[in-house]
């Protein structure tokens, strides 16, 4: 059974992959690395990862192509673009992106870069416009990305083909429950197939009420001097660090009751999941924040009992649980103490990362419950969060120790968790008790697969 | 200004001078890590919050509103958690202790009703901790202080950071 699962994991992530070249890039300019150059960085048998994966500029450059140009990446939420003309700016790896709702209400995404000289045509976080004018030479584009104007038009040759100089589109844009993703690779599977087994778990949190989650306006952005993978791997299944790094707030009651996550019934509500697609999930039995609103527990009990109408019975059992989940590579959400938040971890160089964080709540929730979700989220997992402040110290400290010649000879250890996981009929993925580093190593197995193919 | 009598001007200056002393003392308490004493300045019904800033077109509000995302949004209990967290001695942001320096300036005081004063100020907060991770935060505060017979209590603090992307927020303002 385990062998089958590992075979699944090693299956090519997408259909037989042709050499991928963006439509407008001559093939002579294809700068891809030869195959398998990075395979040795992840030792699958020993469950270790080389420090080179975290600081080497060559690895970082290759990730832009092998990871970020191939995976489905989170762009934003439907409710940020309610009207035609609304746009938000975002990133896919290092590519700046405009996400723009057209007059036909379709959401399209483009690289935020003028085709003339490359200037970012949009320098706002969000706004509304029928057309965007590049600040540099005023090339002008509509929300379908078409080049619809440029000064001194008569000085261009009559053979100038404006249709060849539109904004570079993100060829695939799709949404799941209002969460909009984009993908550059035409050969990658559709979004729903890409989400695969994690969808079942995502639904326990995103679709626990009929209307789903609503995102509060505004995003918190903060930079951390660390490689993006140190952030993403933690959100891919590091429940090992929690009682240690967060012992300060544990003492204040923010980690549940003492012994809450230990082991009475390890697979019921407290467990971890890895999926063949590289996504992962930590599920934690429900926690009540130290000064919870008096109606909090009855509200959650009601959601859980109503959820049986819209989800499977096994899913409904998890709707009031805490969870930390990652959609490979860099979209994560944290649901804990009655709050829920979403984040994207953006690569900004081998040793710098930017986190974008949104807060959310059940769409139908009464105001007190929505506010509670927001307030706790802000208090715990943002840059000033009681949890995240200490996490940042870990990530920067890991990065600082990595770059030297000698340290880089010694791999990092992901061996926690002797079990190899188990299969269940009603819950997808490979399920482990918590804590385990199986899920987070699944992140690196997937990373290796993409970096070597 | 012209309409104000000398007596009124002197009264405002006196209050401003008193408020400046208060803000300098508060900054000193934070820099010295005297957090219990700092908490004593906080009113039980305080709202202490920092909206996020956004790049939006001129004329559009560029910071988040009440029920939206924020860097901080605390009541009194939340500030108590923040102080107690540091006092456990088990944080990594404050062990070994960070060096924090608050600079407060541009103080303007407006008297409202019922002993409430609106106090606006600018700040620079510098934080240095374990090697090279120095952090500089710049912004303004819009406070409401309640003045009783012998003491002042902070009722509301709006912290307006002049950053859209920040590089660490392990400080109190």
Coordinates of C-alpha atoms in Angstrom, one line a residue:
Chain A
X1 CA 0.0 0.0 0.0
X2 CA 2.8 2.4 0.9
X3 CA 4.6 1.4 -2.2
X4 CA 1.6 2.3 -4.3
X5 CA 1.4 5.7 -2.6
X6 CA 5.0 6.4 -3.3
X7 CA 4.5 5.4 -6.9
X8 CA 1.6 7.9 -7.0
X9 CA 3.9 10.5 -5.6
X10 CA 6.5 10.0 -8.1
X11 CA 4.2 10.0 -11.1
X12 CA 4.8 13.0 -13.3
X13 CA 2.8 15.9 -12.0
X14 CA 1.3 16.7 -15.3
X15 CA 0.7 15.1 -18.6
X16 CA 3.8 14.2 -20.6
X17 CA 5.4 17.5 -20.7
X18 CA 6.5 19.2 -23.9
X19 CA 9.2 21.7 -23.7
X20 CA 7.4 24.7 -22.4
X21 CA 8.2 28.0 -24.0
X22 CA 6.1 31.1 -23.6
X23 CA 4.3 31.9 -26.8
X24 CA 6.4 35.0 -27.6
X25 CA 9.8 33.7 -26.6
X26 CA 12.0 32.4 -29.5
X27 CA 13.1 28.9 -28.7
X28 CA 16.7 29.9 -29.0
X29 CA 16.2 32.0 -25.9
X30 CA 15.1 29.0 -23.8
X31 CA 17.4 29.1 -20.8
X32 CA 16.1 26.0 -19.0
X33 CA 18.5 23.9 -16.9
X34 CA 19.4 20.4 -18.1
X35 CA 17.3 17.7 -16.4
X36 CA 18.0 16.3 -13.0
X37 CA 20.5 18.9 -12.0
X38 CA 18.7 19.4 -8.7
X39 CA 17.6 15.9 -7.8
X40 CA 20.4 15.3 -5.3
X41 CA 19.2 18.2 -3.1
X42 CA 16.3 16.0 -1.8
X43 CA 17.3 12.6 -0.5
X44 CA 14.0 10.7 -0.5
X45 CA 15.3 7.5 1.2
X46 CA 16.9 9.4 4.1
X47 CA 14.3 12.2 4.2
X48 CA 16.8 15.0 4.1
X49 CA 17.2 18.2 2.2
X50 CA 20.4 20.0 1.3
X51 CA 21.0 23.5 2.5
X52 CA 21.8 24.5 -1.1
X53 CA 18.0 24.4 -1.8
X54 CA 17.7 27.4 0.5
X55 CA 20.4 29.8 -0.5
X56 CA 21.8 28.9 -3.9
X57 CA 20.8 31.6 -6.5
X58 CA 20.9 28.9 -9.3
X59 CA 18.3 26.9 -7.4
X60 CA 16.2 30.0 -6.9
X61 CA 16.3 30.9 -10.6
X62 CA 15.3 27.3 -11.6
X63 CA 12.4 27.4 -9.1
X64 CA 11.0 30.4 -11.0
X65 CA 10.6 28.2 -14.0
X66 CA 10.2 24.7 -12.7
X67 CA 7.9 25.5 -9.8
X68 CA 6.3 28.9 -10.2
X69 CA 5.8 28.8 -14.0
X70 CA 4.1 25.4 -13.8
X71 CA 1.9 25.2 -10.6
X72 CA -1.5 26.7 -10.1
X73 CA -0.8 29.8 -7.9
X74 CA -3.2 31.9 -5.9
X75 CA -4.1 35.3 -7.3
X76 CA -6.9 36.6 -5.2
X77 CA -10.6 36.2 -4.2
X78 CA -13.7 36.8 -6.2
X79 CA -15.0 39.2 -3.6
X80 CA -12.0 41.5 -4.2
X81 CA -13.3 42.1 -7.8
X82 CA -17.1 42.6 -7.5
X83 CA -17.6 44.9 -10.6
X84 CA -16.4 44.9 -14.2
X85 CA -13.2 47.0 -14.4
X86 CA -12.1 46.1 -10.9
X87 CA -8.5 45.0 -10.7
X88 CA -6.0 43.8 -8.1
X89 CA -2.3 43.3 -8.4
X90 CA -0.5 40.2 -7.3
X91 CA 2.5 38.0 -8.0
X92 CA 3.1 34.6 -9.5
X93 CA 6.6 33.7 -8.3
X94 CA 8.5 36.8 -9.3
X95 CA 6.1 37.8 -12.1
X96 CA 4.0 40.8 -11.2
X97 CA 0.4 40.2 -12.2
X98 CA -2.8 42.2 -12.8
X99 CA -6.0 40.4 -12.2
X100 CA -8.8 42.3 -14.0
X101 CA -12.5 41.7 -14.4
X102 CA -13.6 42.5 -17.9
X103 CA -16.9 44.0 -19.1
X104 CA -18.1 40.4 -19.8
X105 CA -17.4 39.8 -16.0
X106 CA -14.7 37.2 -16.8
X107 CA -11.6 37.5 -14.7
X108 CA -8.4 37.6 -16.7
X109 CA -4.8 37.9 -15.5
X110 CA -1.8 39.4 -17.3
X111 CA 1.9 40.0 -16.5
X112 CA 1.9 43.6 -15.1
X113 CA 4.6 44.8 -17.6
X114 CA 4.2 46.9 -20.6
X115 CA 5.1 45.2 -23.8
X116 CA 7.0 48.3 -25.0
X117 CA 9.7 48.7 -22.4
X118 CA 8.6 46.5 -19.5
X119 CA 7.4 49.2 -17.1
X120 CA 4.8 48.0 -14.6
X121 CA 1.6 49.5 -16.1
X122 CA -0.2 49.3 -12.8
X123 CA 1.4 50.5 -9.6
X124 CA -1.7 50.3 -7.3
X125 CA -2.7 47.4 -5.0
X126 CA -6.3 47.6 -6.3
X127 CA -8.6 49.9 -8.2
X128 CA -11.0 50.1 -11.1
X129 CA -10.4 51.1 -14.8
X130 CA -11.6 50.3 -18.2
X131 CA -8.1 50.9 -19.6
X132 CA -4.6 51.1 -18.0
X133 CA -2.1 53.5 -19.5
X134 CA 1.6 52.7 -19.1
X135 CA 3.2 55.6 -17.1
X136 CA 6.4 55.5 -19.3
X137 CA 5.3 55.9 -23.0
X138 CA 1.5 55.7 -22.6
X139 CA 0.9 52.4 -24.3
X140 CA -2.7 51.7 -23.4
X141 CA -4.4 48.4 -22.7
X142 CA -8.0 47.4 -22.1
X143 CA -9.1 44.8 -19.6
X144 CA -8.9 42.0 -22.2
X145 CA -5.2 42.9 -22.4
X146 CA -5.4 44.3 -25.9
X147 CA -3.1 47.2 -26.9
X148 CA -5.7 49.9 -27.8
X149 CA -3.5 53.0 -28.0
X150 CA 0.0 54.4 -28.2
X151 CA 1.2 57.9 -28.9
X152 CA 2.9 58.8 -32.2
X153 CA 0.9 56.1 -33.9
X154 CA 1.6 57.5 -37.4
X155 CA 5.4 57.1 -36.9
X156 CA 5.1 53.3 -36.6
X157 CA 5.2 51.2 -39.8
X158 CA 1.8 50.5 -41.3
X159 CA 2.5 46.9 -40.8
X160 CA 2.6 47.3 -37.0
X161 CA 0.3 44.6 -35.7
X162 CA -1.2 45.8 -32.4
X163 CA -2.7 42.4 -31.8
X164 CA 0.8 40.9 -31.4
X165 CA 1.6 43.5 -28.6
X166 CA -1.1 42.9 -26.0
X167 CA -0.3 42.3 -22.4
X168 CA 1.2 38.8 -21.8
X169 CA -1.7 36.8 -20.5
X170 CA -1.7 34.2 -17.8
X171 CA -3.0 31.5 -20.1
X172 CA -5.1 29.7 -17.5
X173 CA -7.2 31.3 -14.8
X174 CA -9.7 29.3 -12.7
X175 CA -11.4 29.6 -9.4
X176 CA -12.4 27.2 -6.6
X177 CA -15.0 28.4 -4.2
X178 CA -14.2 32.0 -5.1
X179 CA -10.4 31.5 -4.7
X180 CA -8.9 32.5 -8.0
X181 CA -5.7 30.7 -9.2
X182 CA -3.6 31.2 -12.3
X183 CA -1.2 28.9 -14.1
X184 CA 1.3 29.6 -16.9
X185 CA 1.8 26.0 -18.0
X186 CA -0.7 24.7 -20.6
X187 CA 0.2 21.2 -19.7
X188 CA -0.6 21.2 -16.1
X189 CA -3.8 19.5 -15.1
X190 CA -7.0 21.6 -14.5
X191 CA -7.3 23.3 -11.1
X192 CA -9.7 20.9 -9.5
X193 CA -7.5 17.9 -10.5
X194 CA -4.4 19.8 -9.3
X195 CA -6.0 20.4 -5.9
X196 CA -6.8 16.6 -5.9
X197 CA -7.1 15.0 -2.5
X198 CA -6.7 18.3 -0.6
X199 CA -10.1 19.5 -1.9
X200 CA -11.9 17.1 0.5
X201 CA -10.1 18.8 3.5
X202 CA -10.3 22.3 2.1
X203 CA -14.1 21.9 1.8
X204 CA -14.3 21.2 5.6
X205 CA -13.1 24.8 6.1
X206 CA -14.0 26.7 3.0
X207 CA -17.4 25.2 2.4
X208 CA -18.6 24.5 5.9
X209 CA -21.5 26.9 5.5
X210 CA -23.7 27.2 2.3
X211 CA -22.3 30.6 1.3
X212 CA -18.6 29.8 2.0
X213 CA -16.0 32.2 3.3
X214 CA -15.9 35.9 2.8
X215 CA -12.6 37.8 2.8
X216 CA -12.2 41.0 4.8
X217 CA -10.9 43.9 2.6
X218 CA -7.3 44.7 3.0
X219 CA -4.1 42.6 2.9
X220 CA -1.2 42.7 5.3
X221 CA 2.2 42.4 3.6
X222 CA 5.4 41.8 5.4
X223 CA 9.0 40.8 4.4
X224 CA 11.1 38.2 6.2
X225 CA 14.8 37.6 5.5
X226 CA 14.4 34.0 4.7
X227 CA 13.9 31.6 1.8
X228 CA 10.3 31.1 0.8
X229 CA 10.5 27.4 1.5
X230 CA 11.2 27.8 5.2
X231 CA 7.8 29.5 5.5
X232 CA 6.0 27.1 3.2
X233 CA 7.4 23.9 4.7
X234 CA 6.2 25.0 8.2
X235 CA 2.7 25.5 6.8
X236 CA 3.0 22.1 5.1
X237 CA 2.9 20.2 8.3
X238 CA 5.2 21.4 11.1
X239 CA 3.3 20.7 14.2
X240 CA 6.5 19.7 15.9
X241 CA 7.6 23.3 16.6
X242 CA 4.3 24.6 18.0
X243 CA 4.7 23.7 21.7
X244 CA 8.3 24.9 21.6
X245 CA 8.4 28.1 19.6
X246 CA 4.9 29.1 20.9
X247 CA 5.3 28.0 24.5
X248 CA 4.9 31.6 25.6
X249 CA 1.4 31.9 24.3
X250 CA 0.7 28.3 25.1
X251 CA 1.1 29.4 28.8
X252 CA -1.6 32.1 28.1
X253 CA -4.1 29.5 26.8
X254 CA -3.6 29.9 23.1
X255 CA -2.6 26.3 22.4
X256 CA -5.7 24.7 23.7
X257 CA -6.0 22.8 26.9
X258 CA -2.9 21.1 28.2
X259 CA -2.4 17.8 26.4
X260 CA -5.2 18.6 24.0
X261 CA -3.5 17.3 20.9
X262 CA -1.9 14.3 22.5
X263 CA -2.8 11.1 21.5
X264 CA -6.0 9.7 23.0
X265 CA -7.5 9.2 19.6
X266 CA -4.8 10.1 17.2
X267 CA -6.6 9.7 13.9
X268 CA -10.0 11.2 14.7
X269 CA -9.5 14.9 14.8
X270 CA -5.7 15.3 15.5
X271 CA -3.9 14.1 12.4
X272 CA -1.8 15.1 9.4
X273 CA -2.4 14.4 5.8
X274 CA -0.1 14.4 2.7
X275 CA -1.4 14.1 -0.8
X276 CA 0.2 12.9 -4.0
X277 CA 0.0 16.4 -5.4
X278 CA 2.3 17.8 -2.7
X279 CA -0.4 19.5 -0.7
X280 CA -0.8 18.8 3.0
X281 CA -2.9 19.4 6.0
X282 CA -2.7 19.4 9.8
X283 CA -6.0 18.8 11.5
X284 CA -6.4 19.8 15.2
X285 CA -9.3 19.2 17.6
X286 CA -11.3 22.3 18.2
X287 CA -9.6 25.0 20.3
X288 CA -11.5 27.8 22.2
X289 CA -9.6 31.1 22.5
X290 CA -8.9 32.2 26.1
X291 CA -11.6 34.9 26.2
X292 CA -14.1 33.6 23.7
X293 CA -17.5 35.2 23.1
X294 CA -20.1 33.3 25.1
X295 CA -21.9 32.2 21.9
X296 CA -18.8 30.9 20.3
X297 CA -19.1 27.2 21.2
X298 CA -22.9 27.0 20.5
X299 CA -22.3 28.7 17.1
X300 CA -19.6 26.3 16.2
X301 CA -21.7 23.3 17.3
X302 CA -24.5 24.6 15.0
X303 CA -22.2 25.0 12.0
X304 CA -21.0 21.5 12.5
X305 CA -24.4 20.0 12.8
X306 CA -25.7 22.0 9.7
X307 CA -22.6 21.1 7.7
X308 CA -23.9 17.5 7.5
X309 CA -26.4 18.8 5.0
X310 CA -23.8 20.1 2.6
X311 CA -20.7 17.9 3.2
X312 CA -20.2 14.2 3.9
X313 CA -20.6 13.1 7.5
X314 CA -16.9 12.5 7.9
X315 CA -16.2 16.0 6.6
X316 CA -18.8 17.6 8.8
X317 CA -17.0 16.1 11.9
X318 CA -14.0 18.3 11.0
X319 CA -15.7 21.6 10.3
X320 CA -15.1 23.1 13.8
X321 CA -11.6 21.9 14.0
X322 CA -8.4 23.8 13.7
X323 CA -6.4 23.3 10.5
X324 CA -3.2 24.4 8.8
X325 CA -3.2 23.5 5.1
X326 CA -1.0 24.2 2.1
X327 CA -1.8 24.1 -1.6
X328 CA 1.6 23.4 -3.2
X329 CA 3.7 25.5 -3.4
X330 CA 2.8 28.7 -1.6
X331 CA -0.9 29.1 -0.8
X332 CA -1.8 28.3 2.8
X333 CA -4.5 28.8 5.3
X334 CA -4.6 28.8 9.0
X335 CA -7.8 28.0 10.9
X336 CA -7.2 28.1 14.6
X337 CA -9.0 29.4 17.8
X338 CA -12.1 30.2 15.8
X339 CA -10.3 32.4 13.2
X340 CA -9.4 31.7 9.6
X341 CA -6.8 33.4 7.4
X342 CA -5.2 32.9 4.1
X343 CA -1.7 33.6 3.0
X344 CA 0.6 33.6 0.0
X345 CA 4.3 33.3 0.5
X346 CA 6.1 35.1 -2.3
X347 CA 9.7 34.5 -3.3
X348 CA 11.7 37.8 -3.4
X349 CA 15.2 36.4 -3.9
X350 CA 17.0 33.4 -2.4
X351 CA 17.0 34.9 1.1
X352 CA 13.9 37.1 1.1
X353 CA 10.2 36.4 1.3
X354 CA 7.1 38.5 1.4
X355 CA 4.0 37.2 3.1
X356 CA 0.5 38.4 2.1
X357 CA -2.2 37.7 4.6
X358 CA -5.9 38.0 4.5
X359 CA -8.5 37.4 7.1
X360 CA -11.9 35.6 6.5
X361 CA -15.1 34.5 8.1
X362 CA -18.2 32.5 7.3
X363 CA -20.3 34.6 4.9
X364 CA -23.5 34.1 6.9
X365 CA -22.0 34.7 10.3
X366 CA -23.4 37.3 12.6
X367 CA -21.2 40.4 13.1
X368 CA -19.8 39.3 16.4
X369 CA -18.6 36.0 14.9
X370 CA -17.1 37.7 11.9
X371 CA -15.3 40.2 14.0
X372 CA -14.1 37.5 16.4
X373 CA -12.6 35.6 13.4
X374 CA -10.9 38.8 12.2
X375 CA -9.7 40.0 15.7
X376 CA -8.2 36.6 16.6
X377 CA -6.6 36.2 13.2
X378 CA -4.9 39.6 13.5
X379 CA -3.9 38.8 17.1
X380 CA -2.2 35.5 16.3
X381 CA -0.9 34.9 12.8
X382 CA -0.1 38.3 11.3
X383 CA 3.3 40.1 11.4
X384 CA 2.4 41.4 14.9
X385 CA 0.7 38.1 15.7
X386 CA 1.4 36.4 19.0
X387 CA 2.4 33.3 17.1
X388 CA 4.1 34.7 14.0
X389 CA 6.5 37.0 15.6
X390 CA 8.3 34.0 17.0
X391 CA 8.1 32.0 13.8
X392 CA 9.8 34.8 11.9
X393 CA 12.7 34.6 14.4
X394 CA 13.1 30.9 13.5
X395 CA 12.9 31.4 9.7
X396 CA 15.5 34.2 9.7
X397 CA 17.8 32.2 12.0
X398 CA 17.7 29.2 9.8
X399 CA 18.5 31.3 6.8
X400 CA 21.4 33.1 8.5
X401 CA 23.2 29.8 9.3
X402 CA 22.8 28.3 5.8
X403 CA 25.0 30.1 3.4
X404 CA 28.5 29.0 4.3
X405 CA 30.6 26.4 2.5
X406 CA 30.9 24.0 5.4
X407 CA 27.4 24.0 6.8
X408 CA 26.1 23.4 3.3
X409 CA 27.7 19.9 3.3
X410 CA 25.4 18.7 6.0
X411 CA 21.7 18.1 5.2
X412 CA 18.6 19.1 7.1
X413 CA 16.6 16.4 8.8
X414 CA 12.9 15.6 8.1
X415 CA 12.7 12.2 9.7
X416 CA 10.2 12.8 12.5
X417 CA 7.3 10.3 12.4
X418 CA 8.2 6.6 12.1
X419 CA 4.8 5.7 10.7
X420 CA 4.5 5.6 7.0
X421 CA 0.9 6.8 7.2
X422 CA -2.3 5.0 6.5
X423 CA -5.0 4.9 4.0
X424 CA -8.7 5.2 4.9
X425 CA -11.7 4.6 2.8
X426 CA -13.6 7.7 3.8
X427 CA -10.8 10.3 4.0
X428 CA -8.4 10.8 1.1
X429 CA -4.6 11.1 1.3
X430 CA -2.1 9.4 3.5
X431 CA -2.9 10.0 7.1
X432 CA -0.4 10.2 10.0
X433 CA -0.7 11.0 13.7
X434 CA 0.7 14.4 14.6
X435 CA 3.4 15.6 14.9
X436 CA 5.1 14.1 11.9
X437 CA 7.3 15.5 9.2
X438 CA 5.9 13.2 6.6
X439 CA 3.6 16.0 5.2
X440 CA 6.3 18.6 5.0
X441 CA 8.7 16.1 3.4
X442 CA 5.9 15.5 0.8
X443 CA 6.3 19.1 0.0
X444 CA 10.0 18.5 -0.9
X445 CA 9.3 15.3 -2.8
X446 CA 6.9 17.3 -5.0
X447 CA 9.5 20.1 -5.2
X448 CA 12.1 17.6 -6.4
X449 CA 9.8 16.1 -8.9
X450 CA 9.2 19.4 -10.5
X451 CA 12.8 20.6 -10.3
X452 CA 14.0 17.5 -12.1
X453 CA 11.4 17.3 -14.9
Chain B
X1 CA -5.6 81.3 16.5
X2 CA -6.2 85.1 16.3
X3 CA -9.5 84.7 18.0
X4 CA -7.9 83.0 21.1
X5 CA -7.1 85.1 24.1
X6 CA -3.7 85.0 25.7
X7 CA -5.2 83.1 28.6
X8 CA -6.6 80.4 26.2
X9 CA -3.3 80.1 24.4
X10 CA -1.4 79.7 27.6
X11 CA -3.9 77.1 28.8
X12 CA -3.5 75.0 25.6
X13 CA 0.3 75.3 25.9
X14 CA 0.1 74.1 29.5
X15 CA -1.9 71.1 28.5
X16 CA 0.4 70.3 25.6
X17 CA 3.4 70.5 27.8
X18 CA 1.7 68.1 30.3
X19 CA 0.8 65.7 27.4
X20 CA 4.3 65.8 26.0
X21 CA 5.6 64.8 29.4
X22 CA 3.1 62.0 29.4
X23 CA 4.0 60.7 26.0
X24 CA 7.8 60.9 26.7
X25 CA 7.2 58.9 29.9
X26 CA 5.2 56.4 28.0
X27 CA 7.9 56.0 25.4
X28 CA 10.5 55.6 28.2
X29 CA 8.4 52.9 29.8
X30 CA 8.3 51.0 26.5
X31 CA 12.0 51.4 25.8
X32 CA 12.9 50.2 29.3
X33 CA 10.5 47.3 29.1
X34 CA 8.5 48.5 32.1
X35 CA 5.4 47.0 30.6
X36 CA 3.2 46.6 33.7
X37 CA 3.6 50.4 34.3
X38 CA 2.8 51.0 30.7
X39 CA -0.4 48.9 31.0
X40 CA -1.5 51.1 33.9
X41 CA -1.8 54.0 31.4
X42 CA -4.3 52.0 29.3
X43 CA -8.0 52.5 30.0
X44 CA -10.1 49.3 30.4
X45 CA -12.2 50.2 27.3
X46 CA -9.2 51.0 25.1
X47 CA -9.1 50.3 21.4
X48 CA -5.5 50.1 20.1
X49 CA -5.3 49.5 16.4
X50 CA -3.2 49.9 13.3
X51 CA -4.9 49.6 9.9
X52 CA -3.0 48.3 6.9
X53 CA -2.1 50.9 4.3
X54 CA -2.7 50.3 0.6
X55 CA -1.5 51.9 -2.6
X56 CA -4.8 53.2 -4.1
X57 CA -5.4 56.1 -6.6
X58 CA -5.3 59.6 -5.2
X59 CA -8.6 60.6 -3.6
X60 CA -9.3 57.0 -2.5
X61 CA -8.9 56.1 1.2
X62 CA -5.5 54.4 1.5
X63 CA -6.0 52.6 4.8
X64 CA -8.3 49.9 5.9
X65 CA -11.3 50.7 7.9
X66 CA -12.8 49.4 11.1
X67 CA -14.0 45.9 10.1
X68 CA -11.2 45.2 7.7
X69 CA -7.7 43.8 7.8
X70 CA -5.3 45.4 10.2
X71 CA -1.8 45.1 11.5
X72 CA -3.1 45.3 15.1
X73 CA -6.5 45.6 16.7
X74 CA -6.5 45.1 20.4
X75 CA -8.7 45.7 23.4
X76 CA -7.3 45.9 26.9
X77 CA -7.2 42.1 27.2
X78 CA -5.2 41.8 24.0
X79 CA -2.6 44.3 25.4
X80 CA -2.4 42.2 28.6
X81 CA -1.7 39.1 26.4
X82 CA 1.1 41.0 24.6
X83 CA 2.7 42.1 27.9
X84 CA 2.3 38.7 29.5
X85 CA 3.8 37.0 26.5
X86 CA 7.0 39.0 26.8
X87 CA 7.0 38.5 30.6
X88 CA 7.0 34.6 30.2
X89 CA 10.6 35.0 29.2
X90 CA 9.9 32.3 26.6
X91 CA 9.7 34.4 23.5
X92 CA 12.3 34.6 20.8
X93 CA 11.5 38.2 19.8
X94 CA 12.5 39.4 23.3
X95 CA 15.0 36.8 24.5
X96 CA 17.7 38.0 24.4
X97 CA 16.1 41.4 24.9
X98 CA 15.6 43.6 21.9
X99 CA 16.8 47.2 21.9
X100 CA 13.8 49.4 21.2
X101 CA 13.8 53.2 21.0
X102 CA 10.7 55.4 20.6
X103 CA 10.9 58.9 19.3
X104 CA 7.8 61.0 19.6
X105 CA 7.3 64.4 18.1
X106 CA 4.9 66.9 16.4
X107 CA 2.5 66.8 19.4
X108 CA -0.8 68.5 18.9
X109 CA -3.5 68.6 21.5
X110 CA -7.2 69.4 21.1
X111 CA -9.6 69.4 24.1
X112 CA -12.8 67.5 23.5
X113 CA -15.7 67.2 26.1
X114 CA -15.6 65.4 29.4
X115 CA -11.9 65.6 30.1
X116 CA -11.1 63.8 26.8
X117 CA -8.1 65.2 24.8
X118 CA -7.3 64.3 21.3
X119 CA -3.6 64.0 21.0
X120 CA -1.8 63.6 17.6
X121 CA 1.9 62.8 17.4
X122 CA 4.4 61.4 15.0
X123 CA 6.7 58.5 15.9
X124 CA 9.9 56.7 14.8
X125 CA 10.4 53.4 16.4
X126 CA 13.8 51.7 16.1
X127 CA 14.2 48.0 17.0
X128 CA 17.4 46.1 16.9
X129 CA 17.6 42.4 17.9
X130 CA 20.2 39.6 17.4
X131 CA 22.6 40.7 14.8
X132 CA 21.5 42.5 11.7
X133 CA 17.7 42.6 11.8
X134 CA 17.3 46.3 12.5
X135 CA 13.8 47.5 12.0
X136 CA 12.6 51.1 11.5
X137 CA 8.9 52.0 11.7
X138 CA 7.6 55.4 11.0
X139 CA 4.1 56.8 11.4
X140 CA 1.6 58.8 13.3
X141 CA -0.6 58.2 16.3
X142 CA -4.1 59.6 16.9
X143 CA -4.9 59.2 20.5
X144 CA -7.7 59.9 22.8
X145 CA -6.6 60.4 26.4
X146 CA -8.9 60.7 29.3
X147 CA -7.7 63.1 32.1
X148 CA -8.8 62.4 35.6
X149 CA -7.8 64.3 38.8
X150 CA -4.3 62.8 39.0
X151 CA -3.7 60.7 36.1
X152 CA -4.2 60.1 32.3
X153 CA -5.7 57.0 30.7
X154 CA -5.4 56.1 27.0
X155 CA -8.8 55.4 25.6
X156 CA -8.1 55.0 21.9
X157 CA -4.9 54.8 19.8
X158 CA -5.0 54.8 16.1
X159 CA -1.5 53.9 14.8
X160 CA -1.0 55.0 11.2
X161 CA 2.1 53.3 9.8
X162 CA 3.6 54.9 6.7
X163 CA 4.5 51.5 5.2
X164 CA 2.5 49.3 2.9
X165 CA 4.9 46.4 3.3
X166 CA 6.5 46.1 6.7
X167 CA 9.5 44.3 7.9
X168 CA 8.5 43.2 11.4
X169 CA 6.1 44.4 14.0
X170 CA 7.4 43.0 17.3
X171 CA 7.0 46.3 19.1
X172 CA 4.4 48.3 20.9
X173 CA 3.6 51.8 19.8

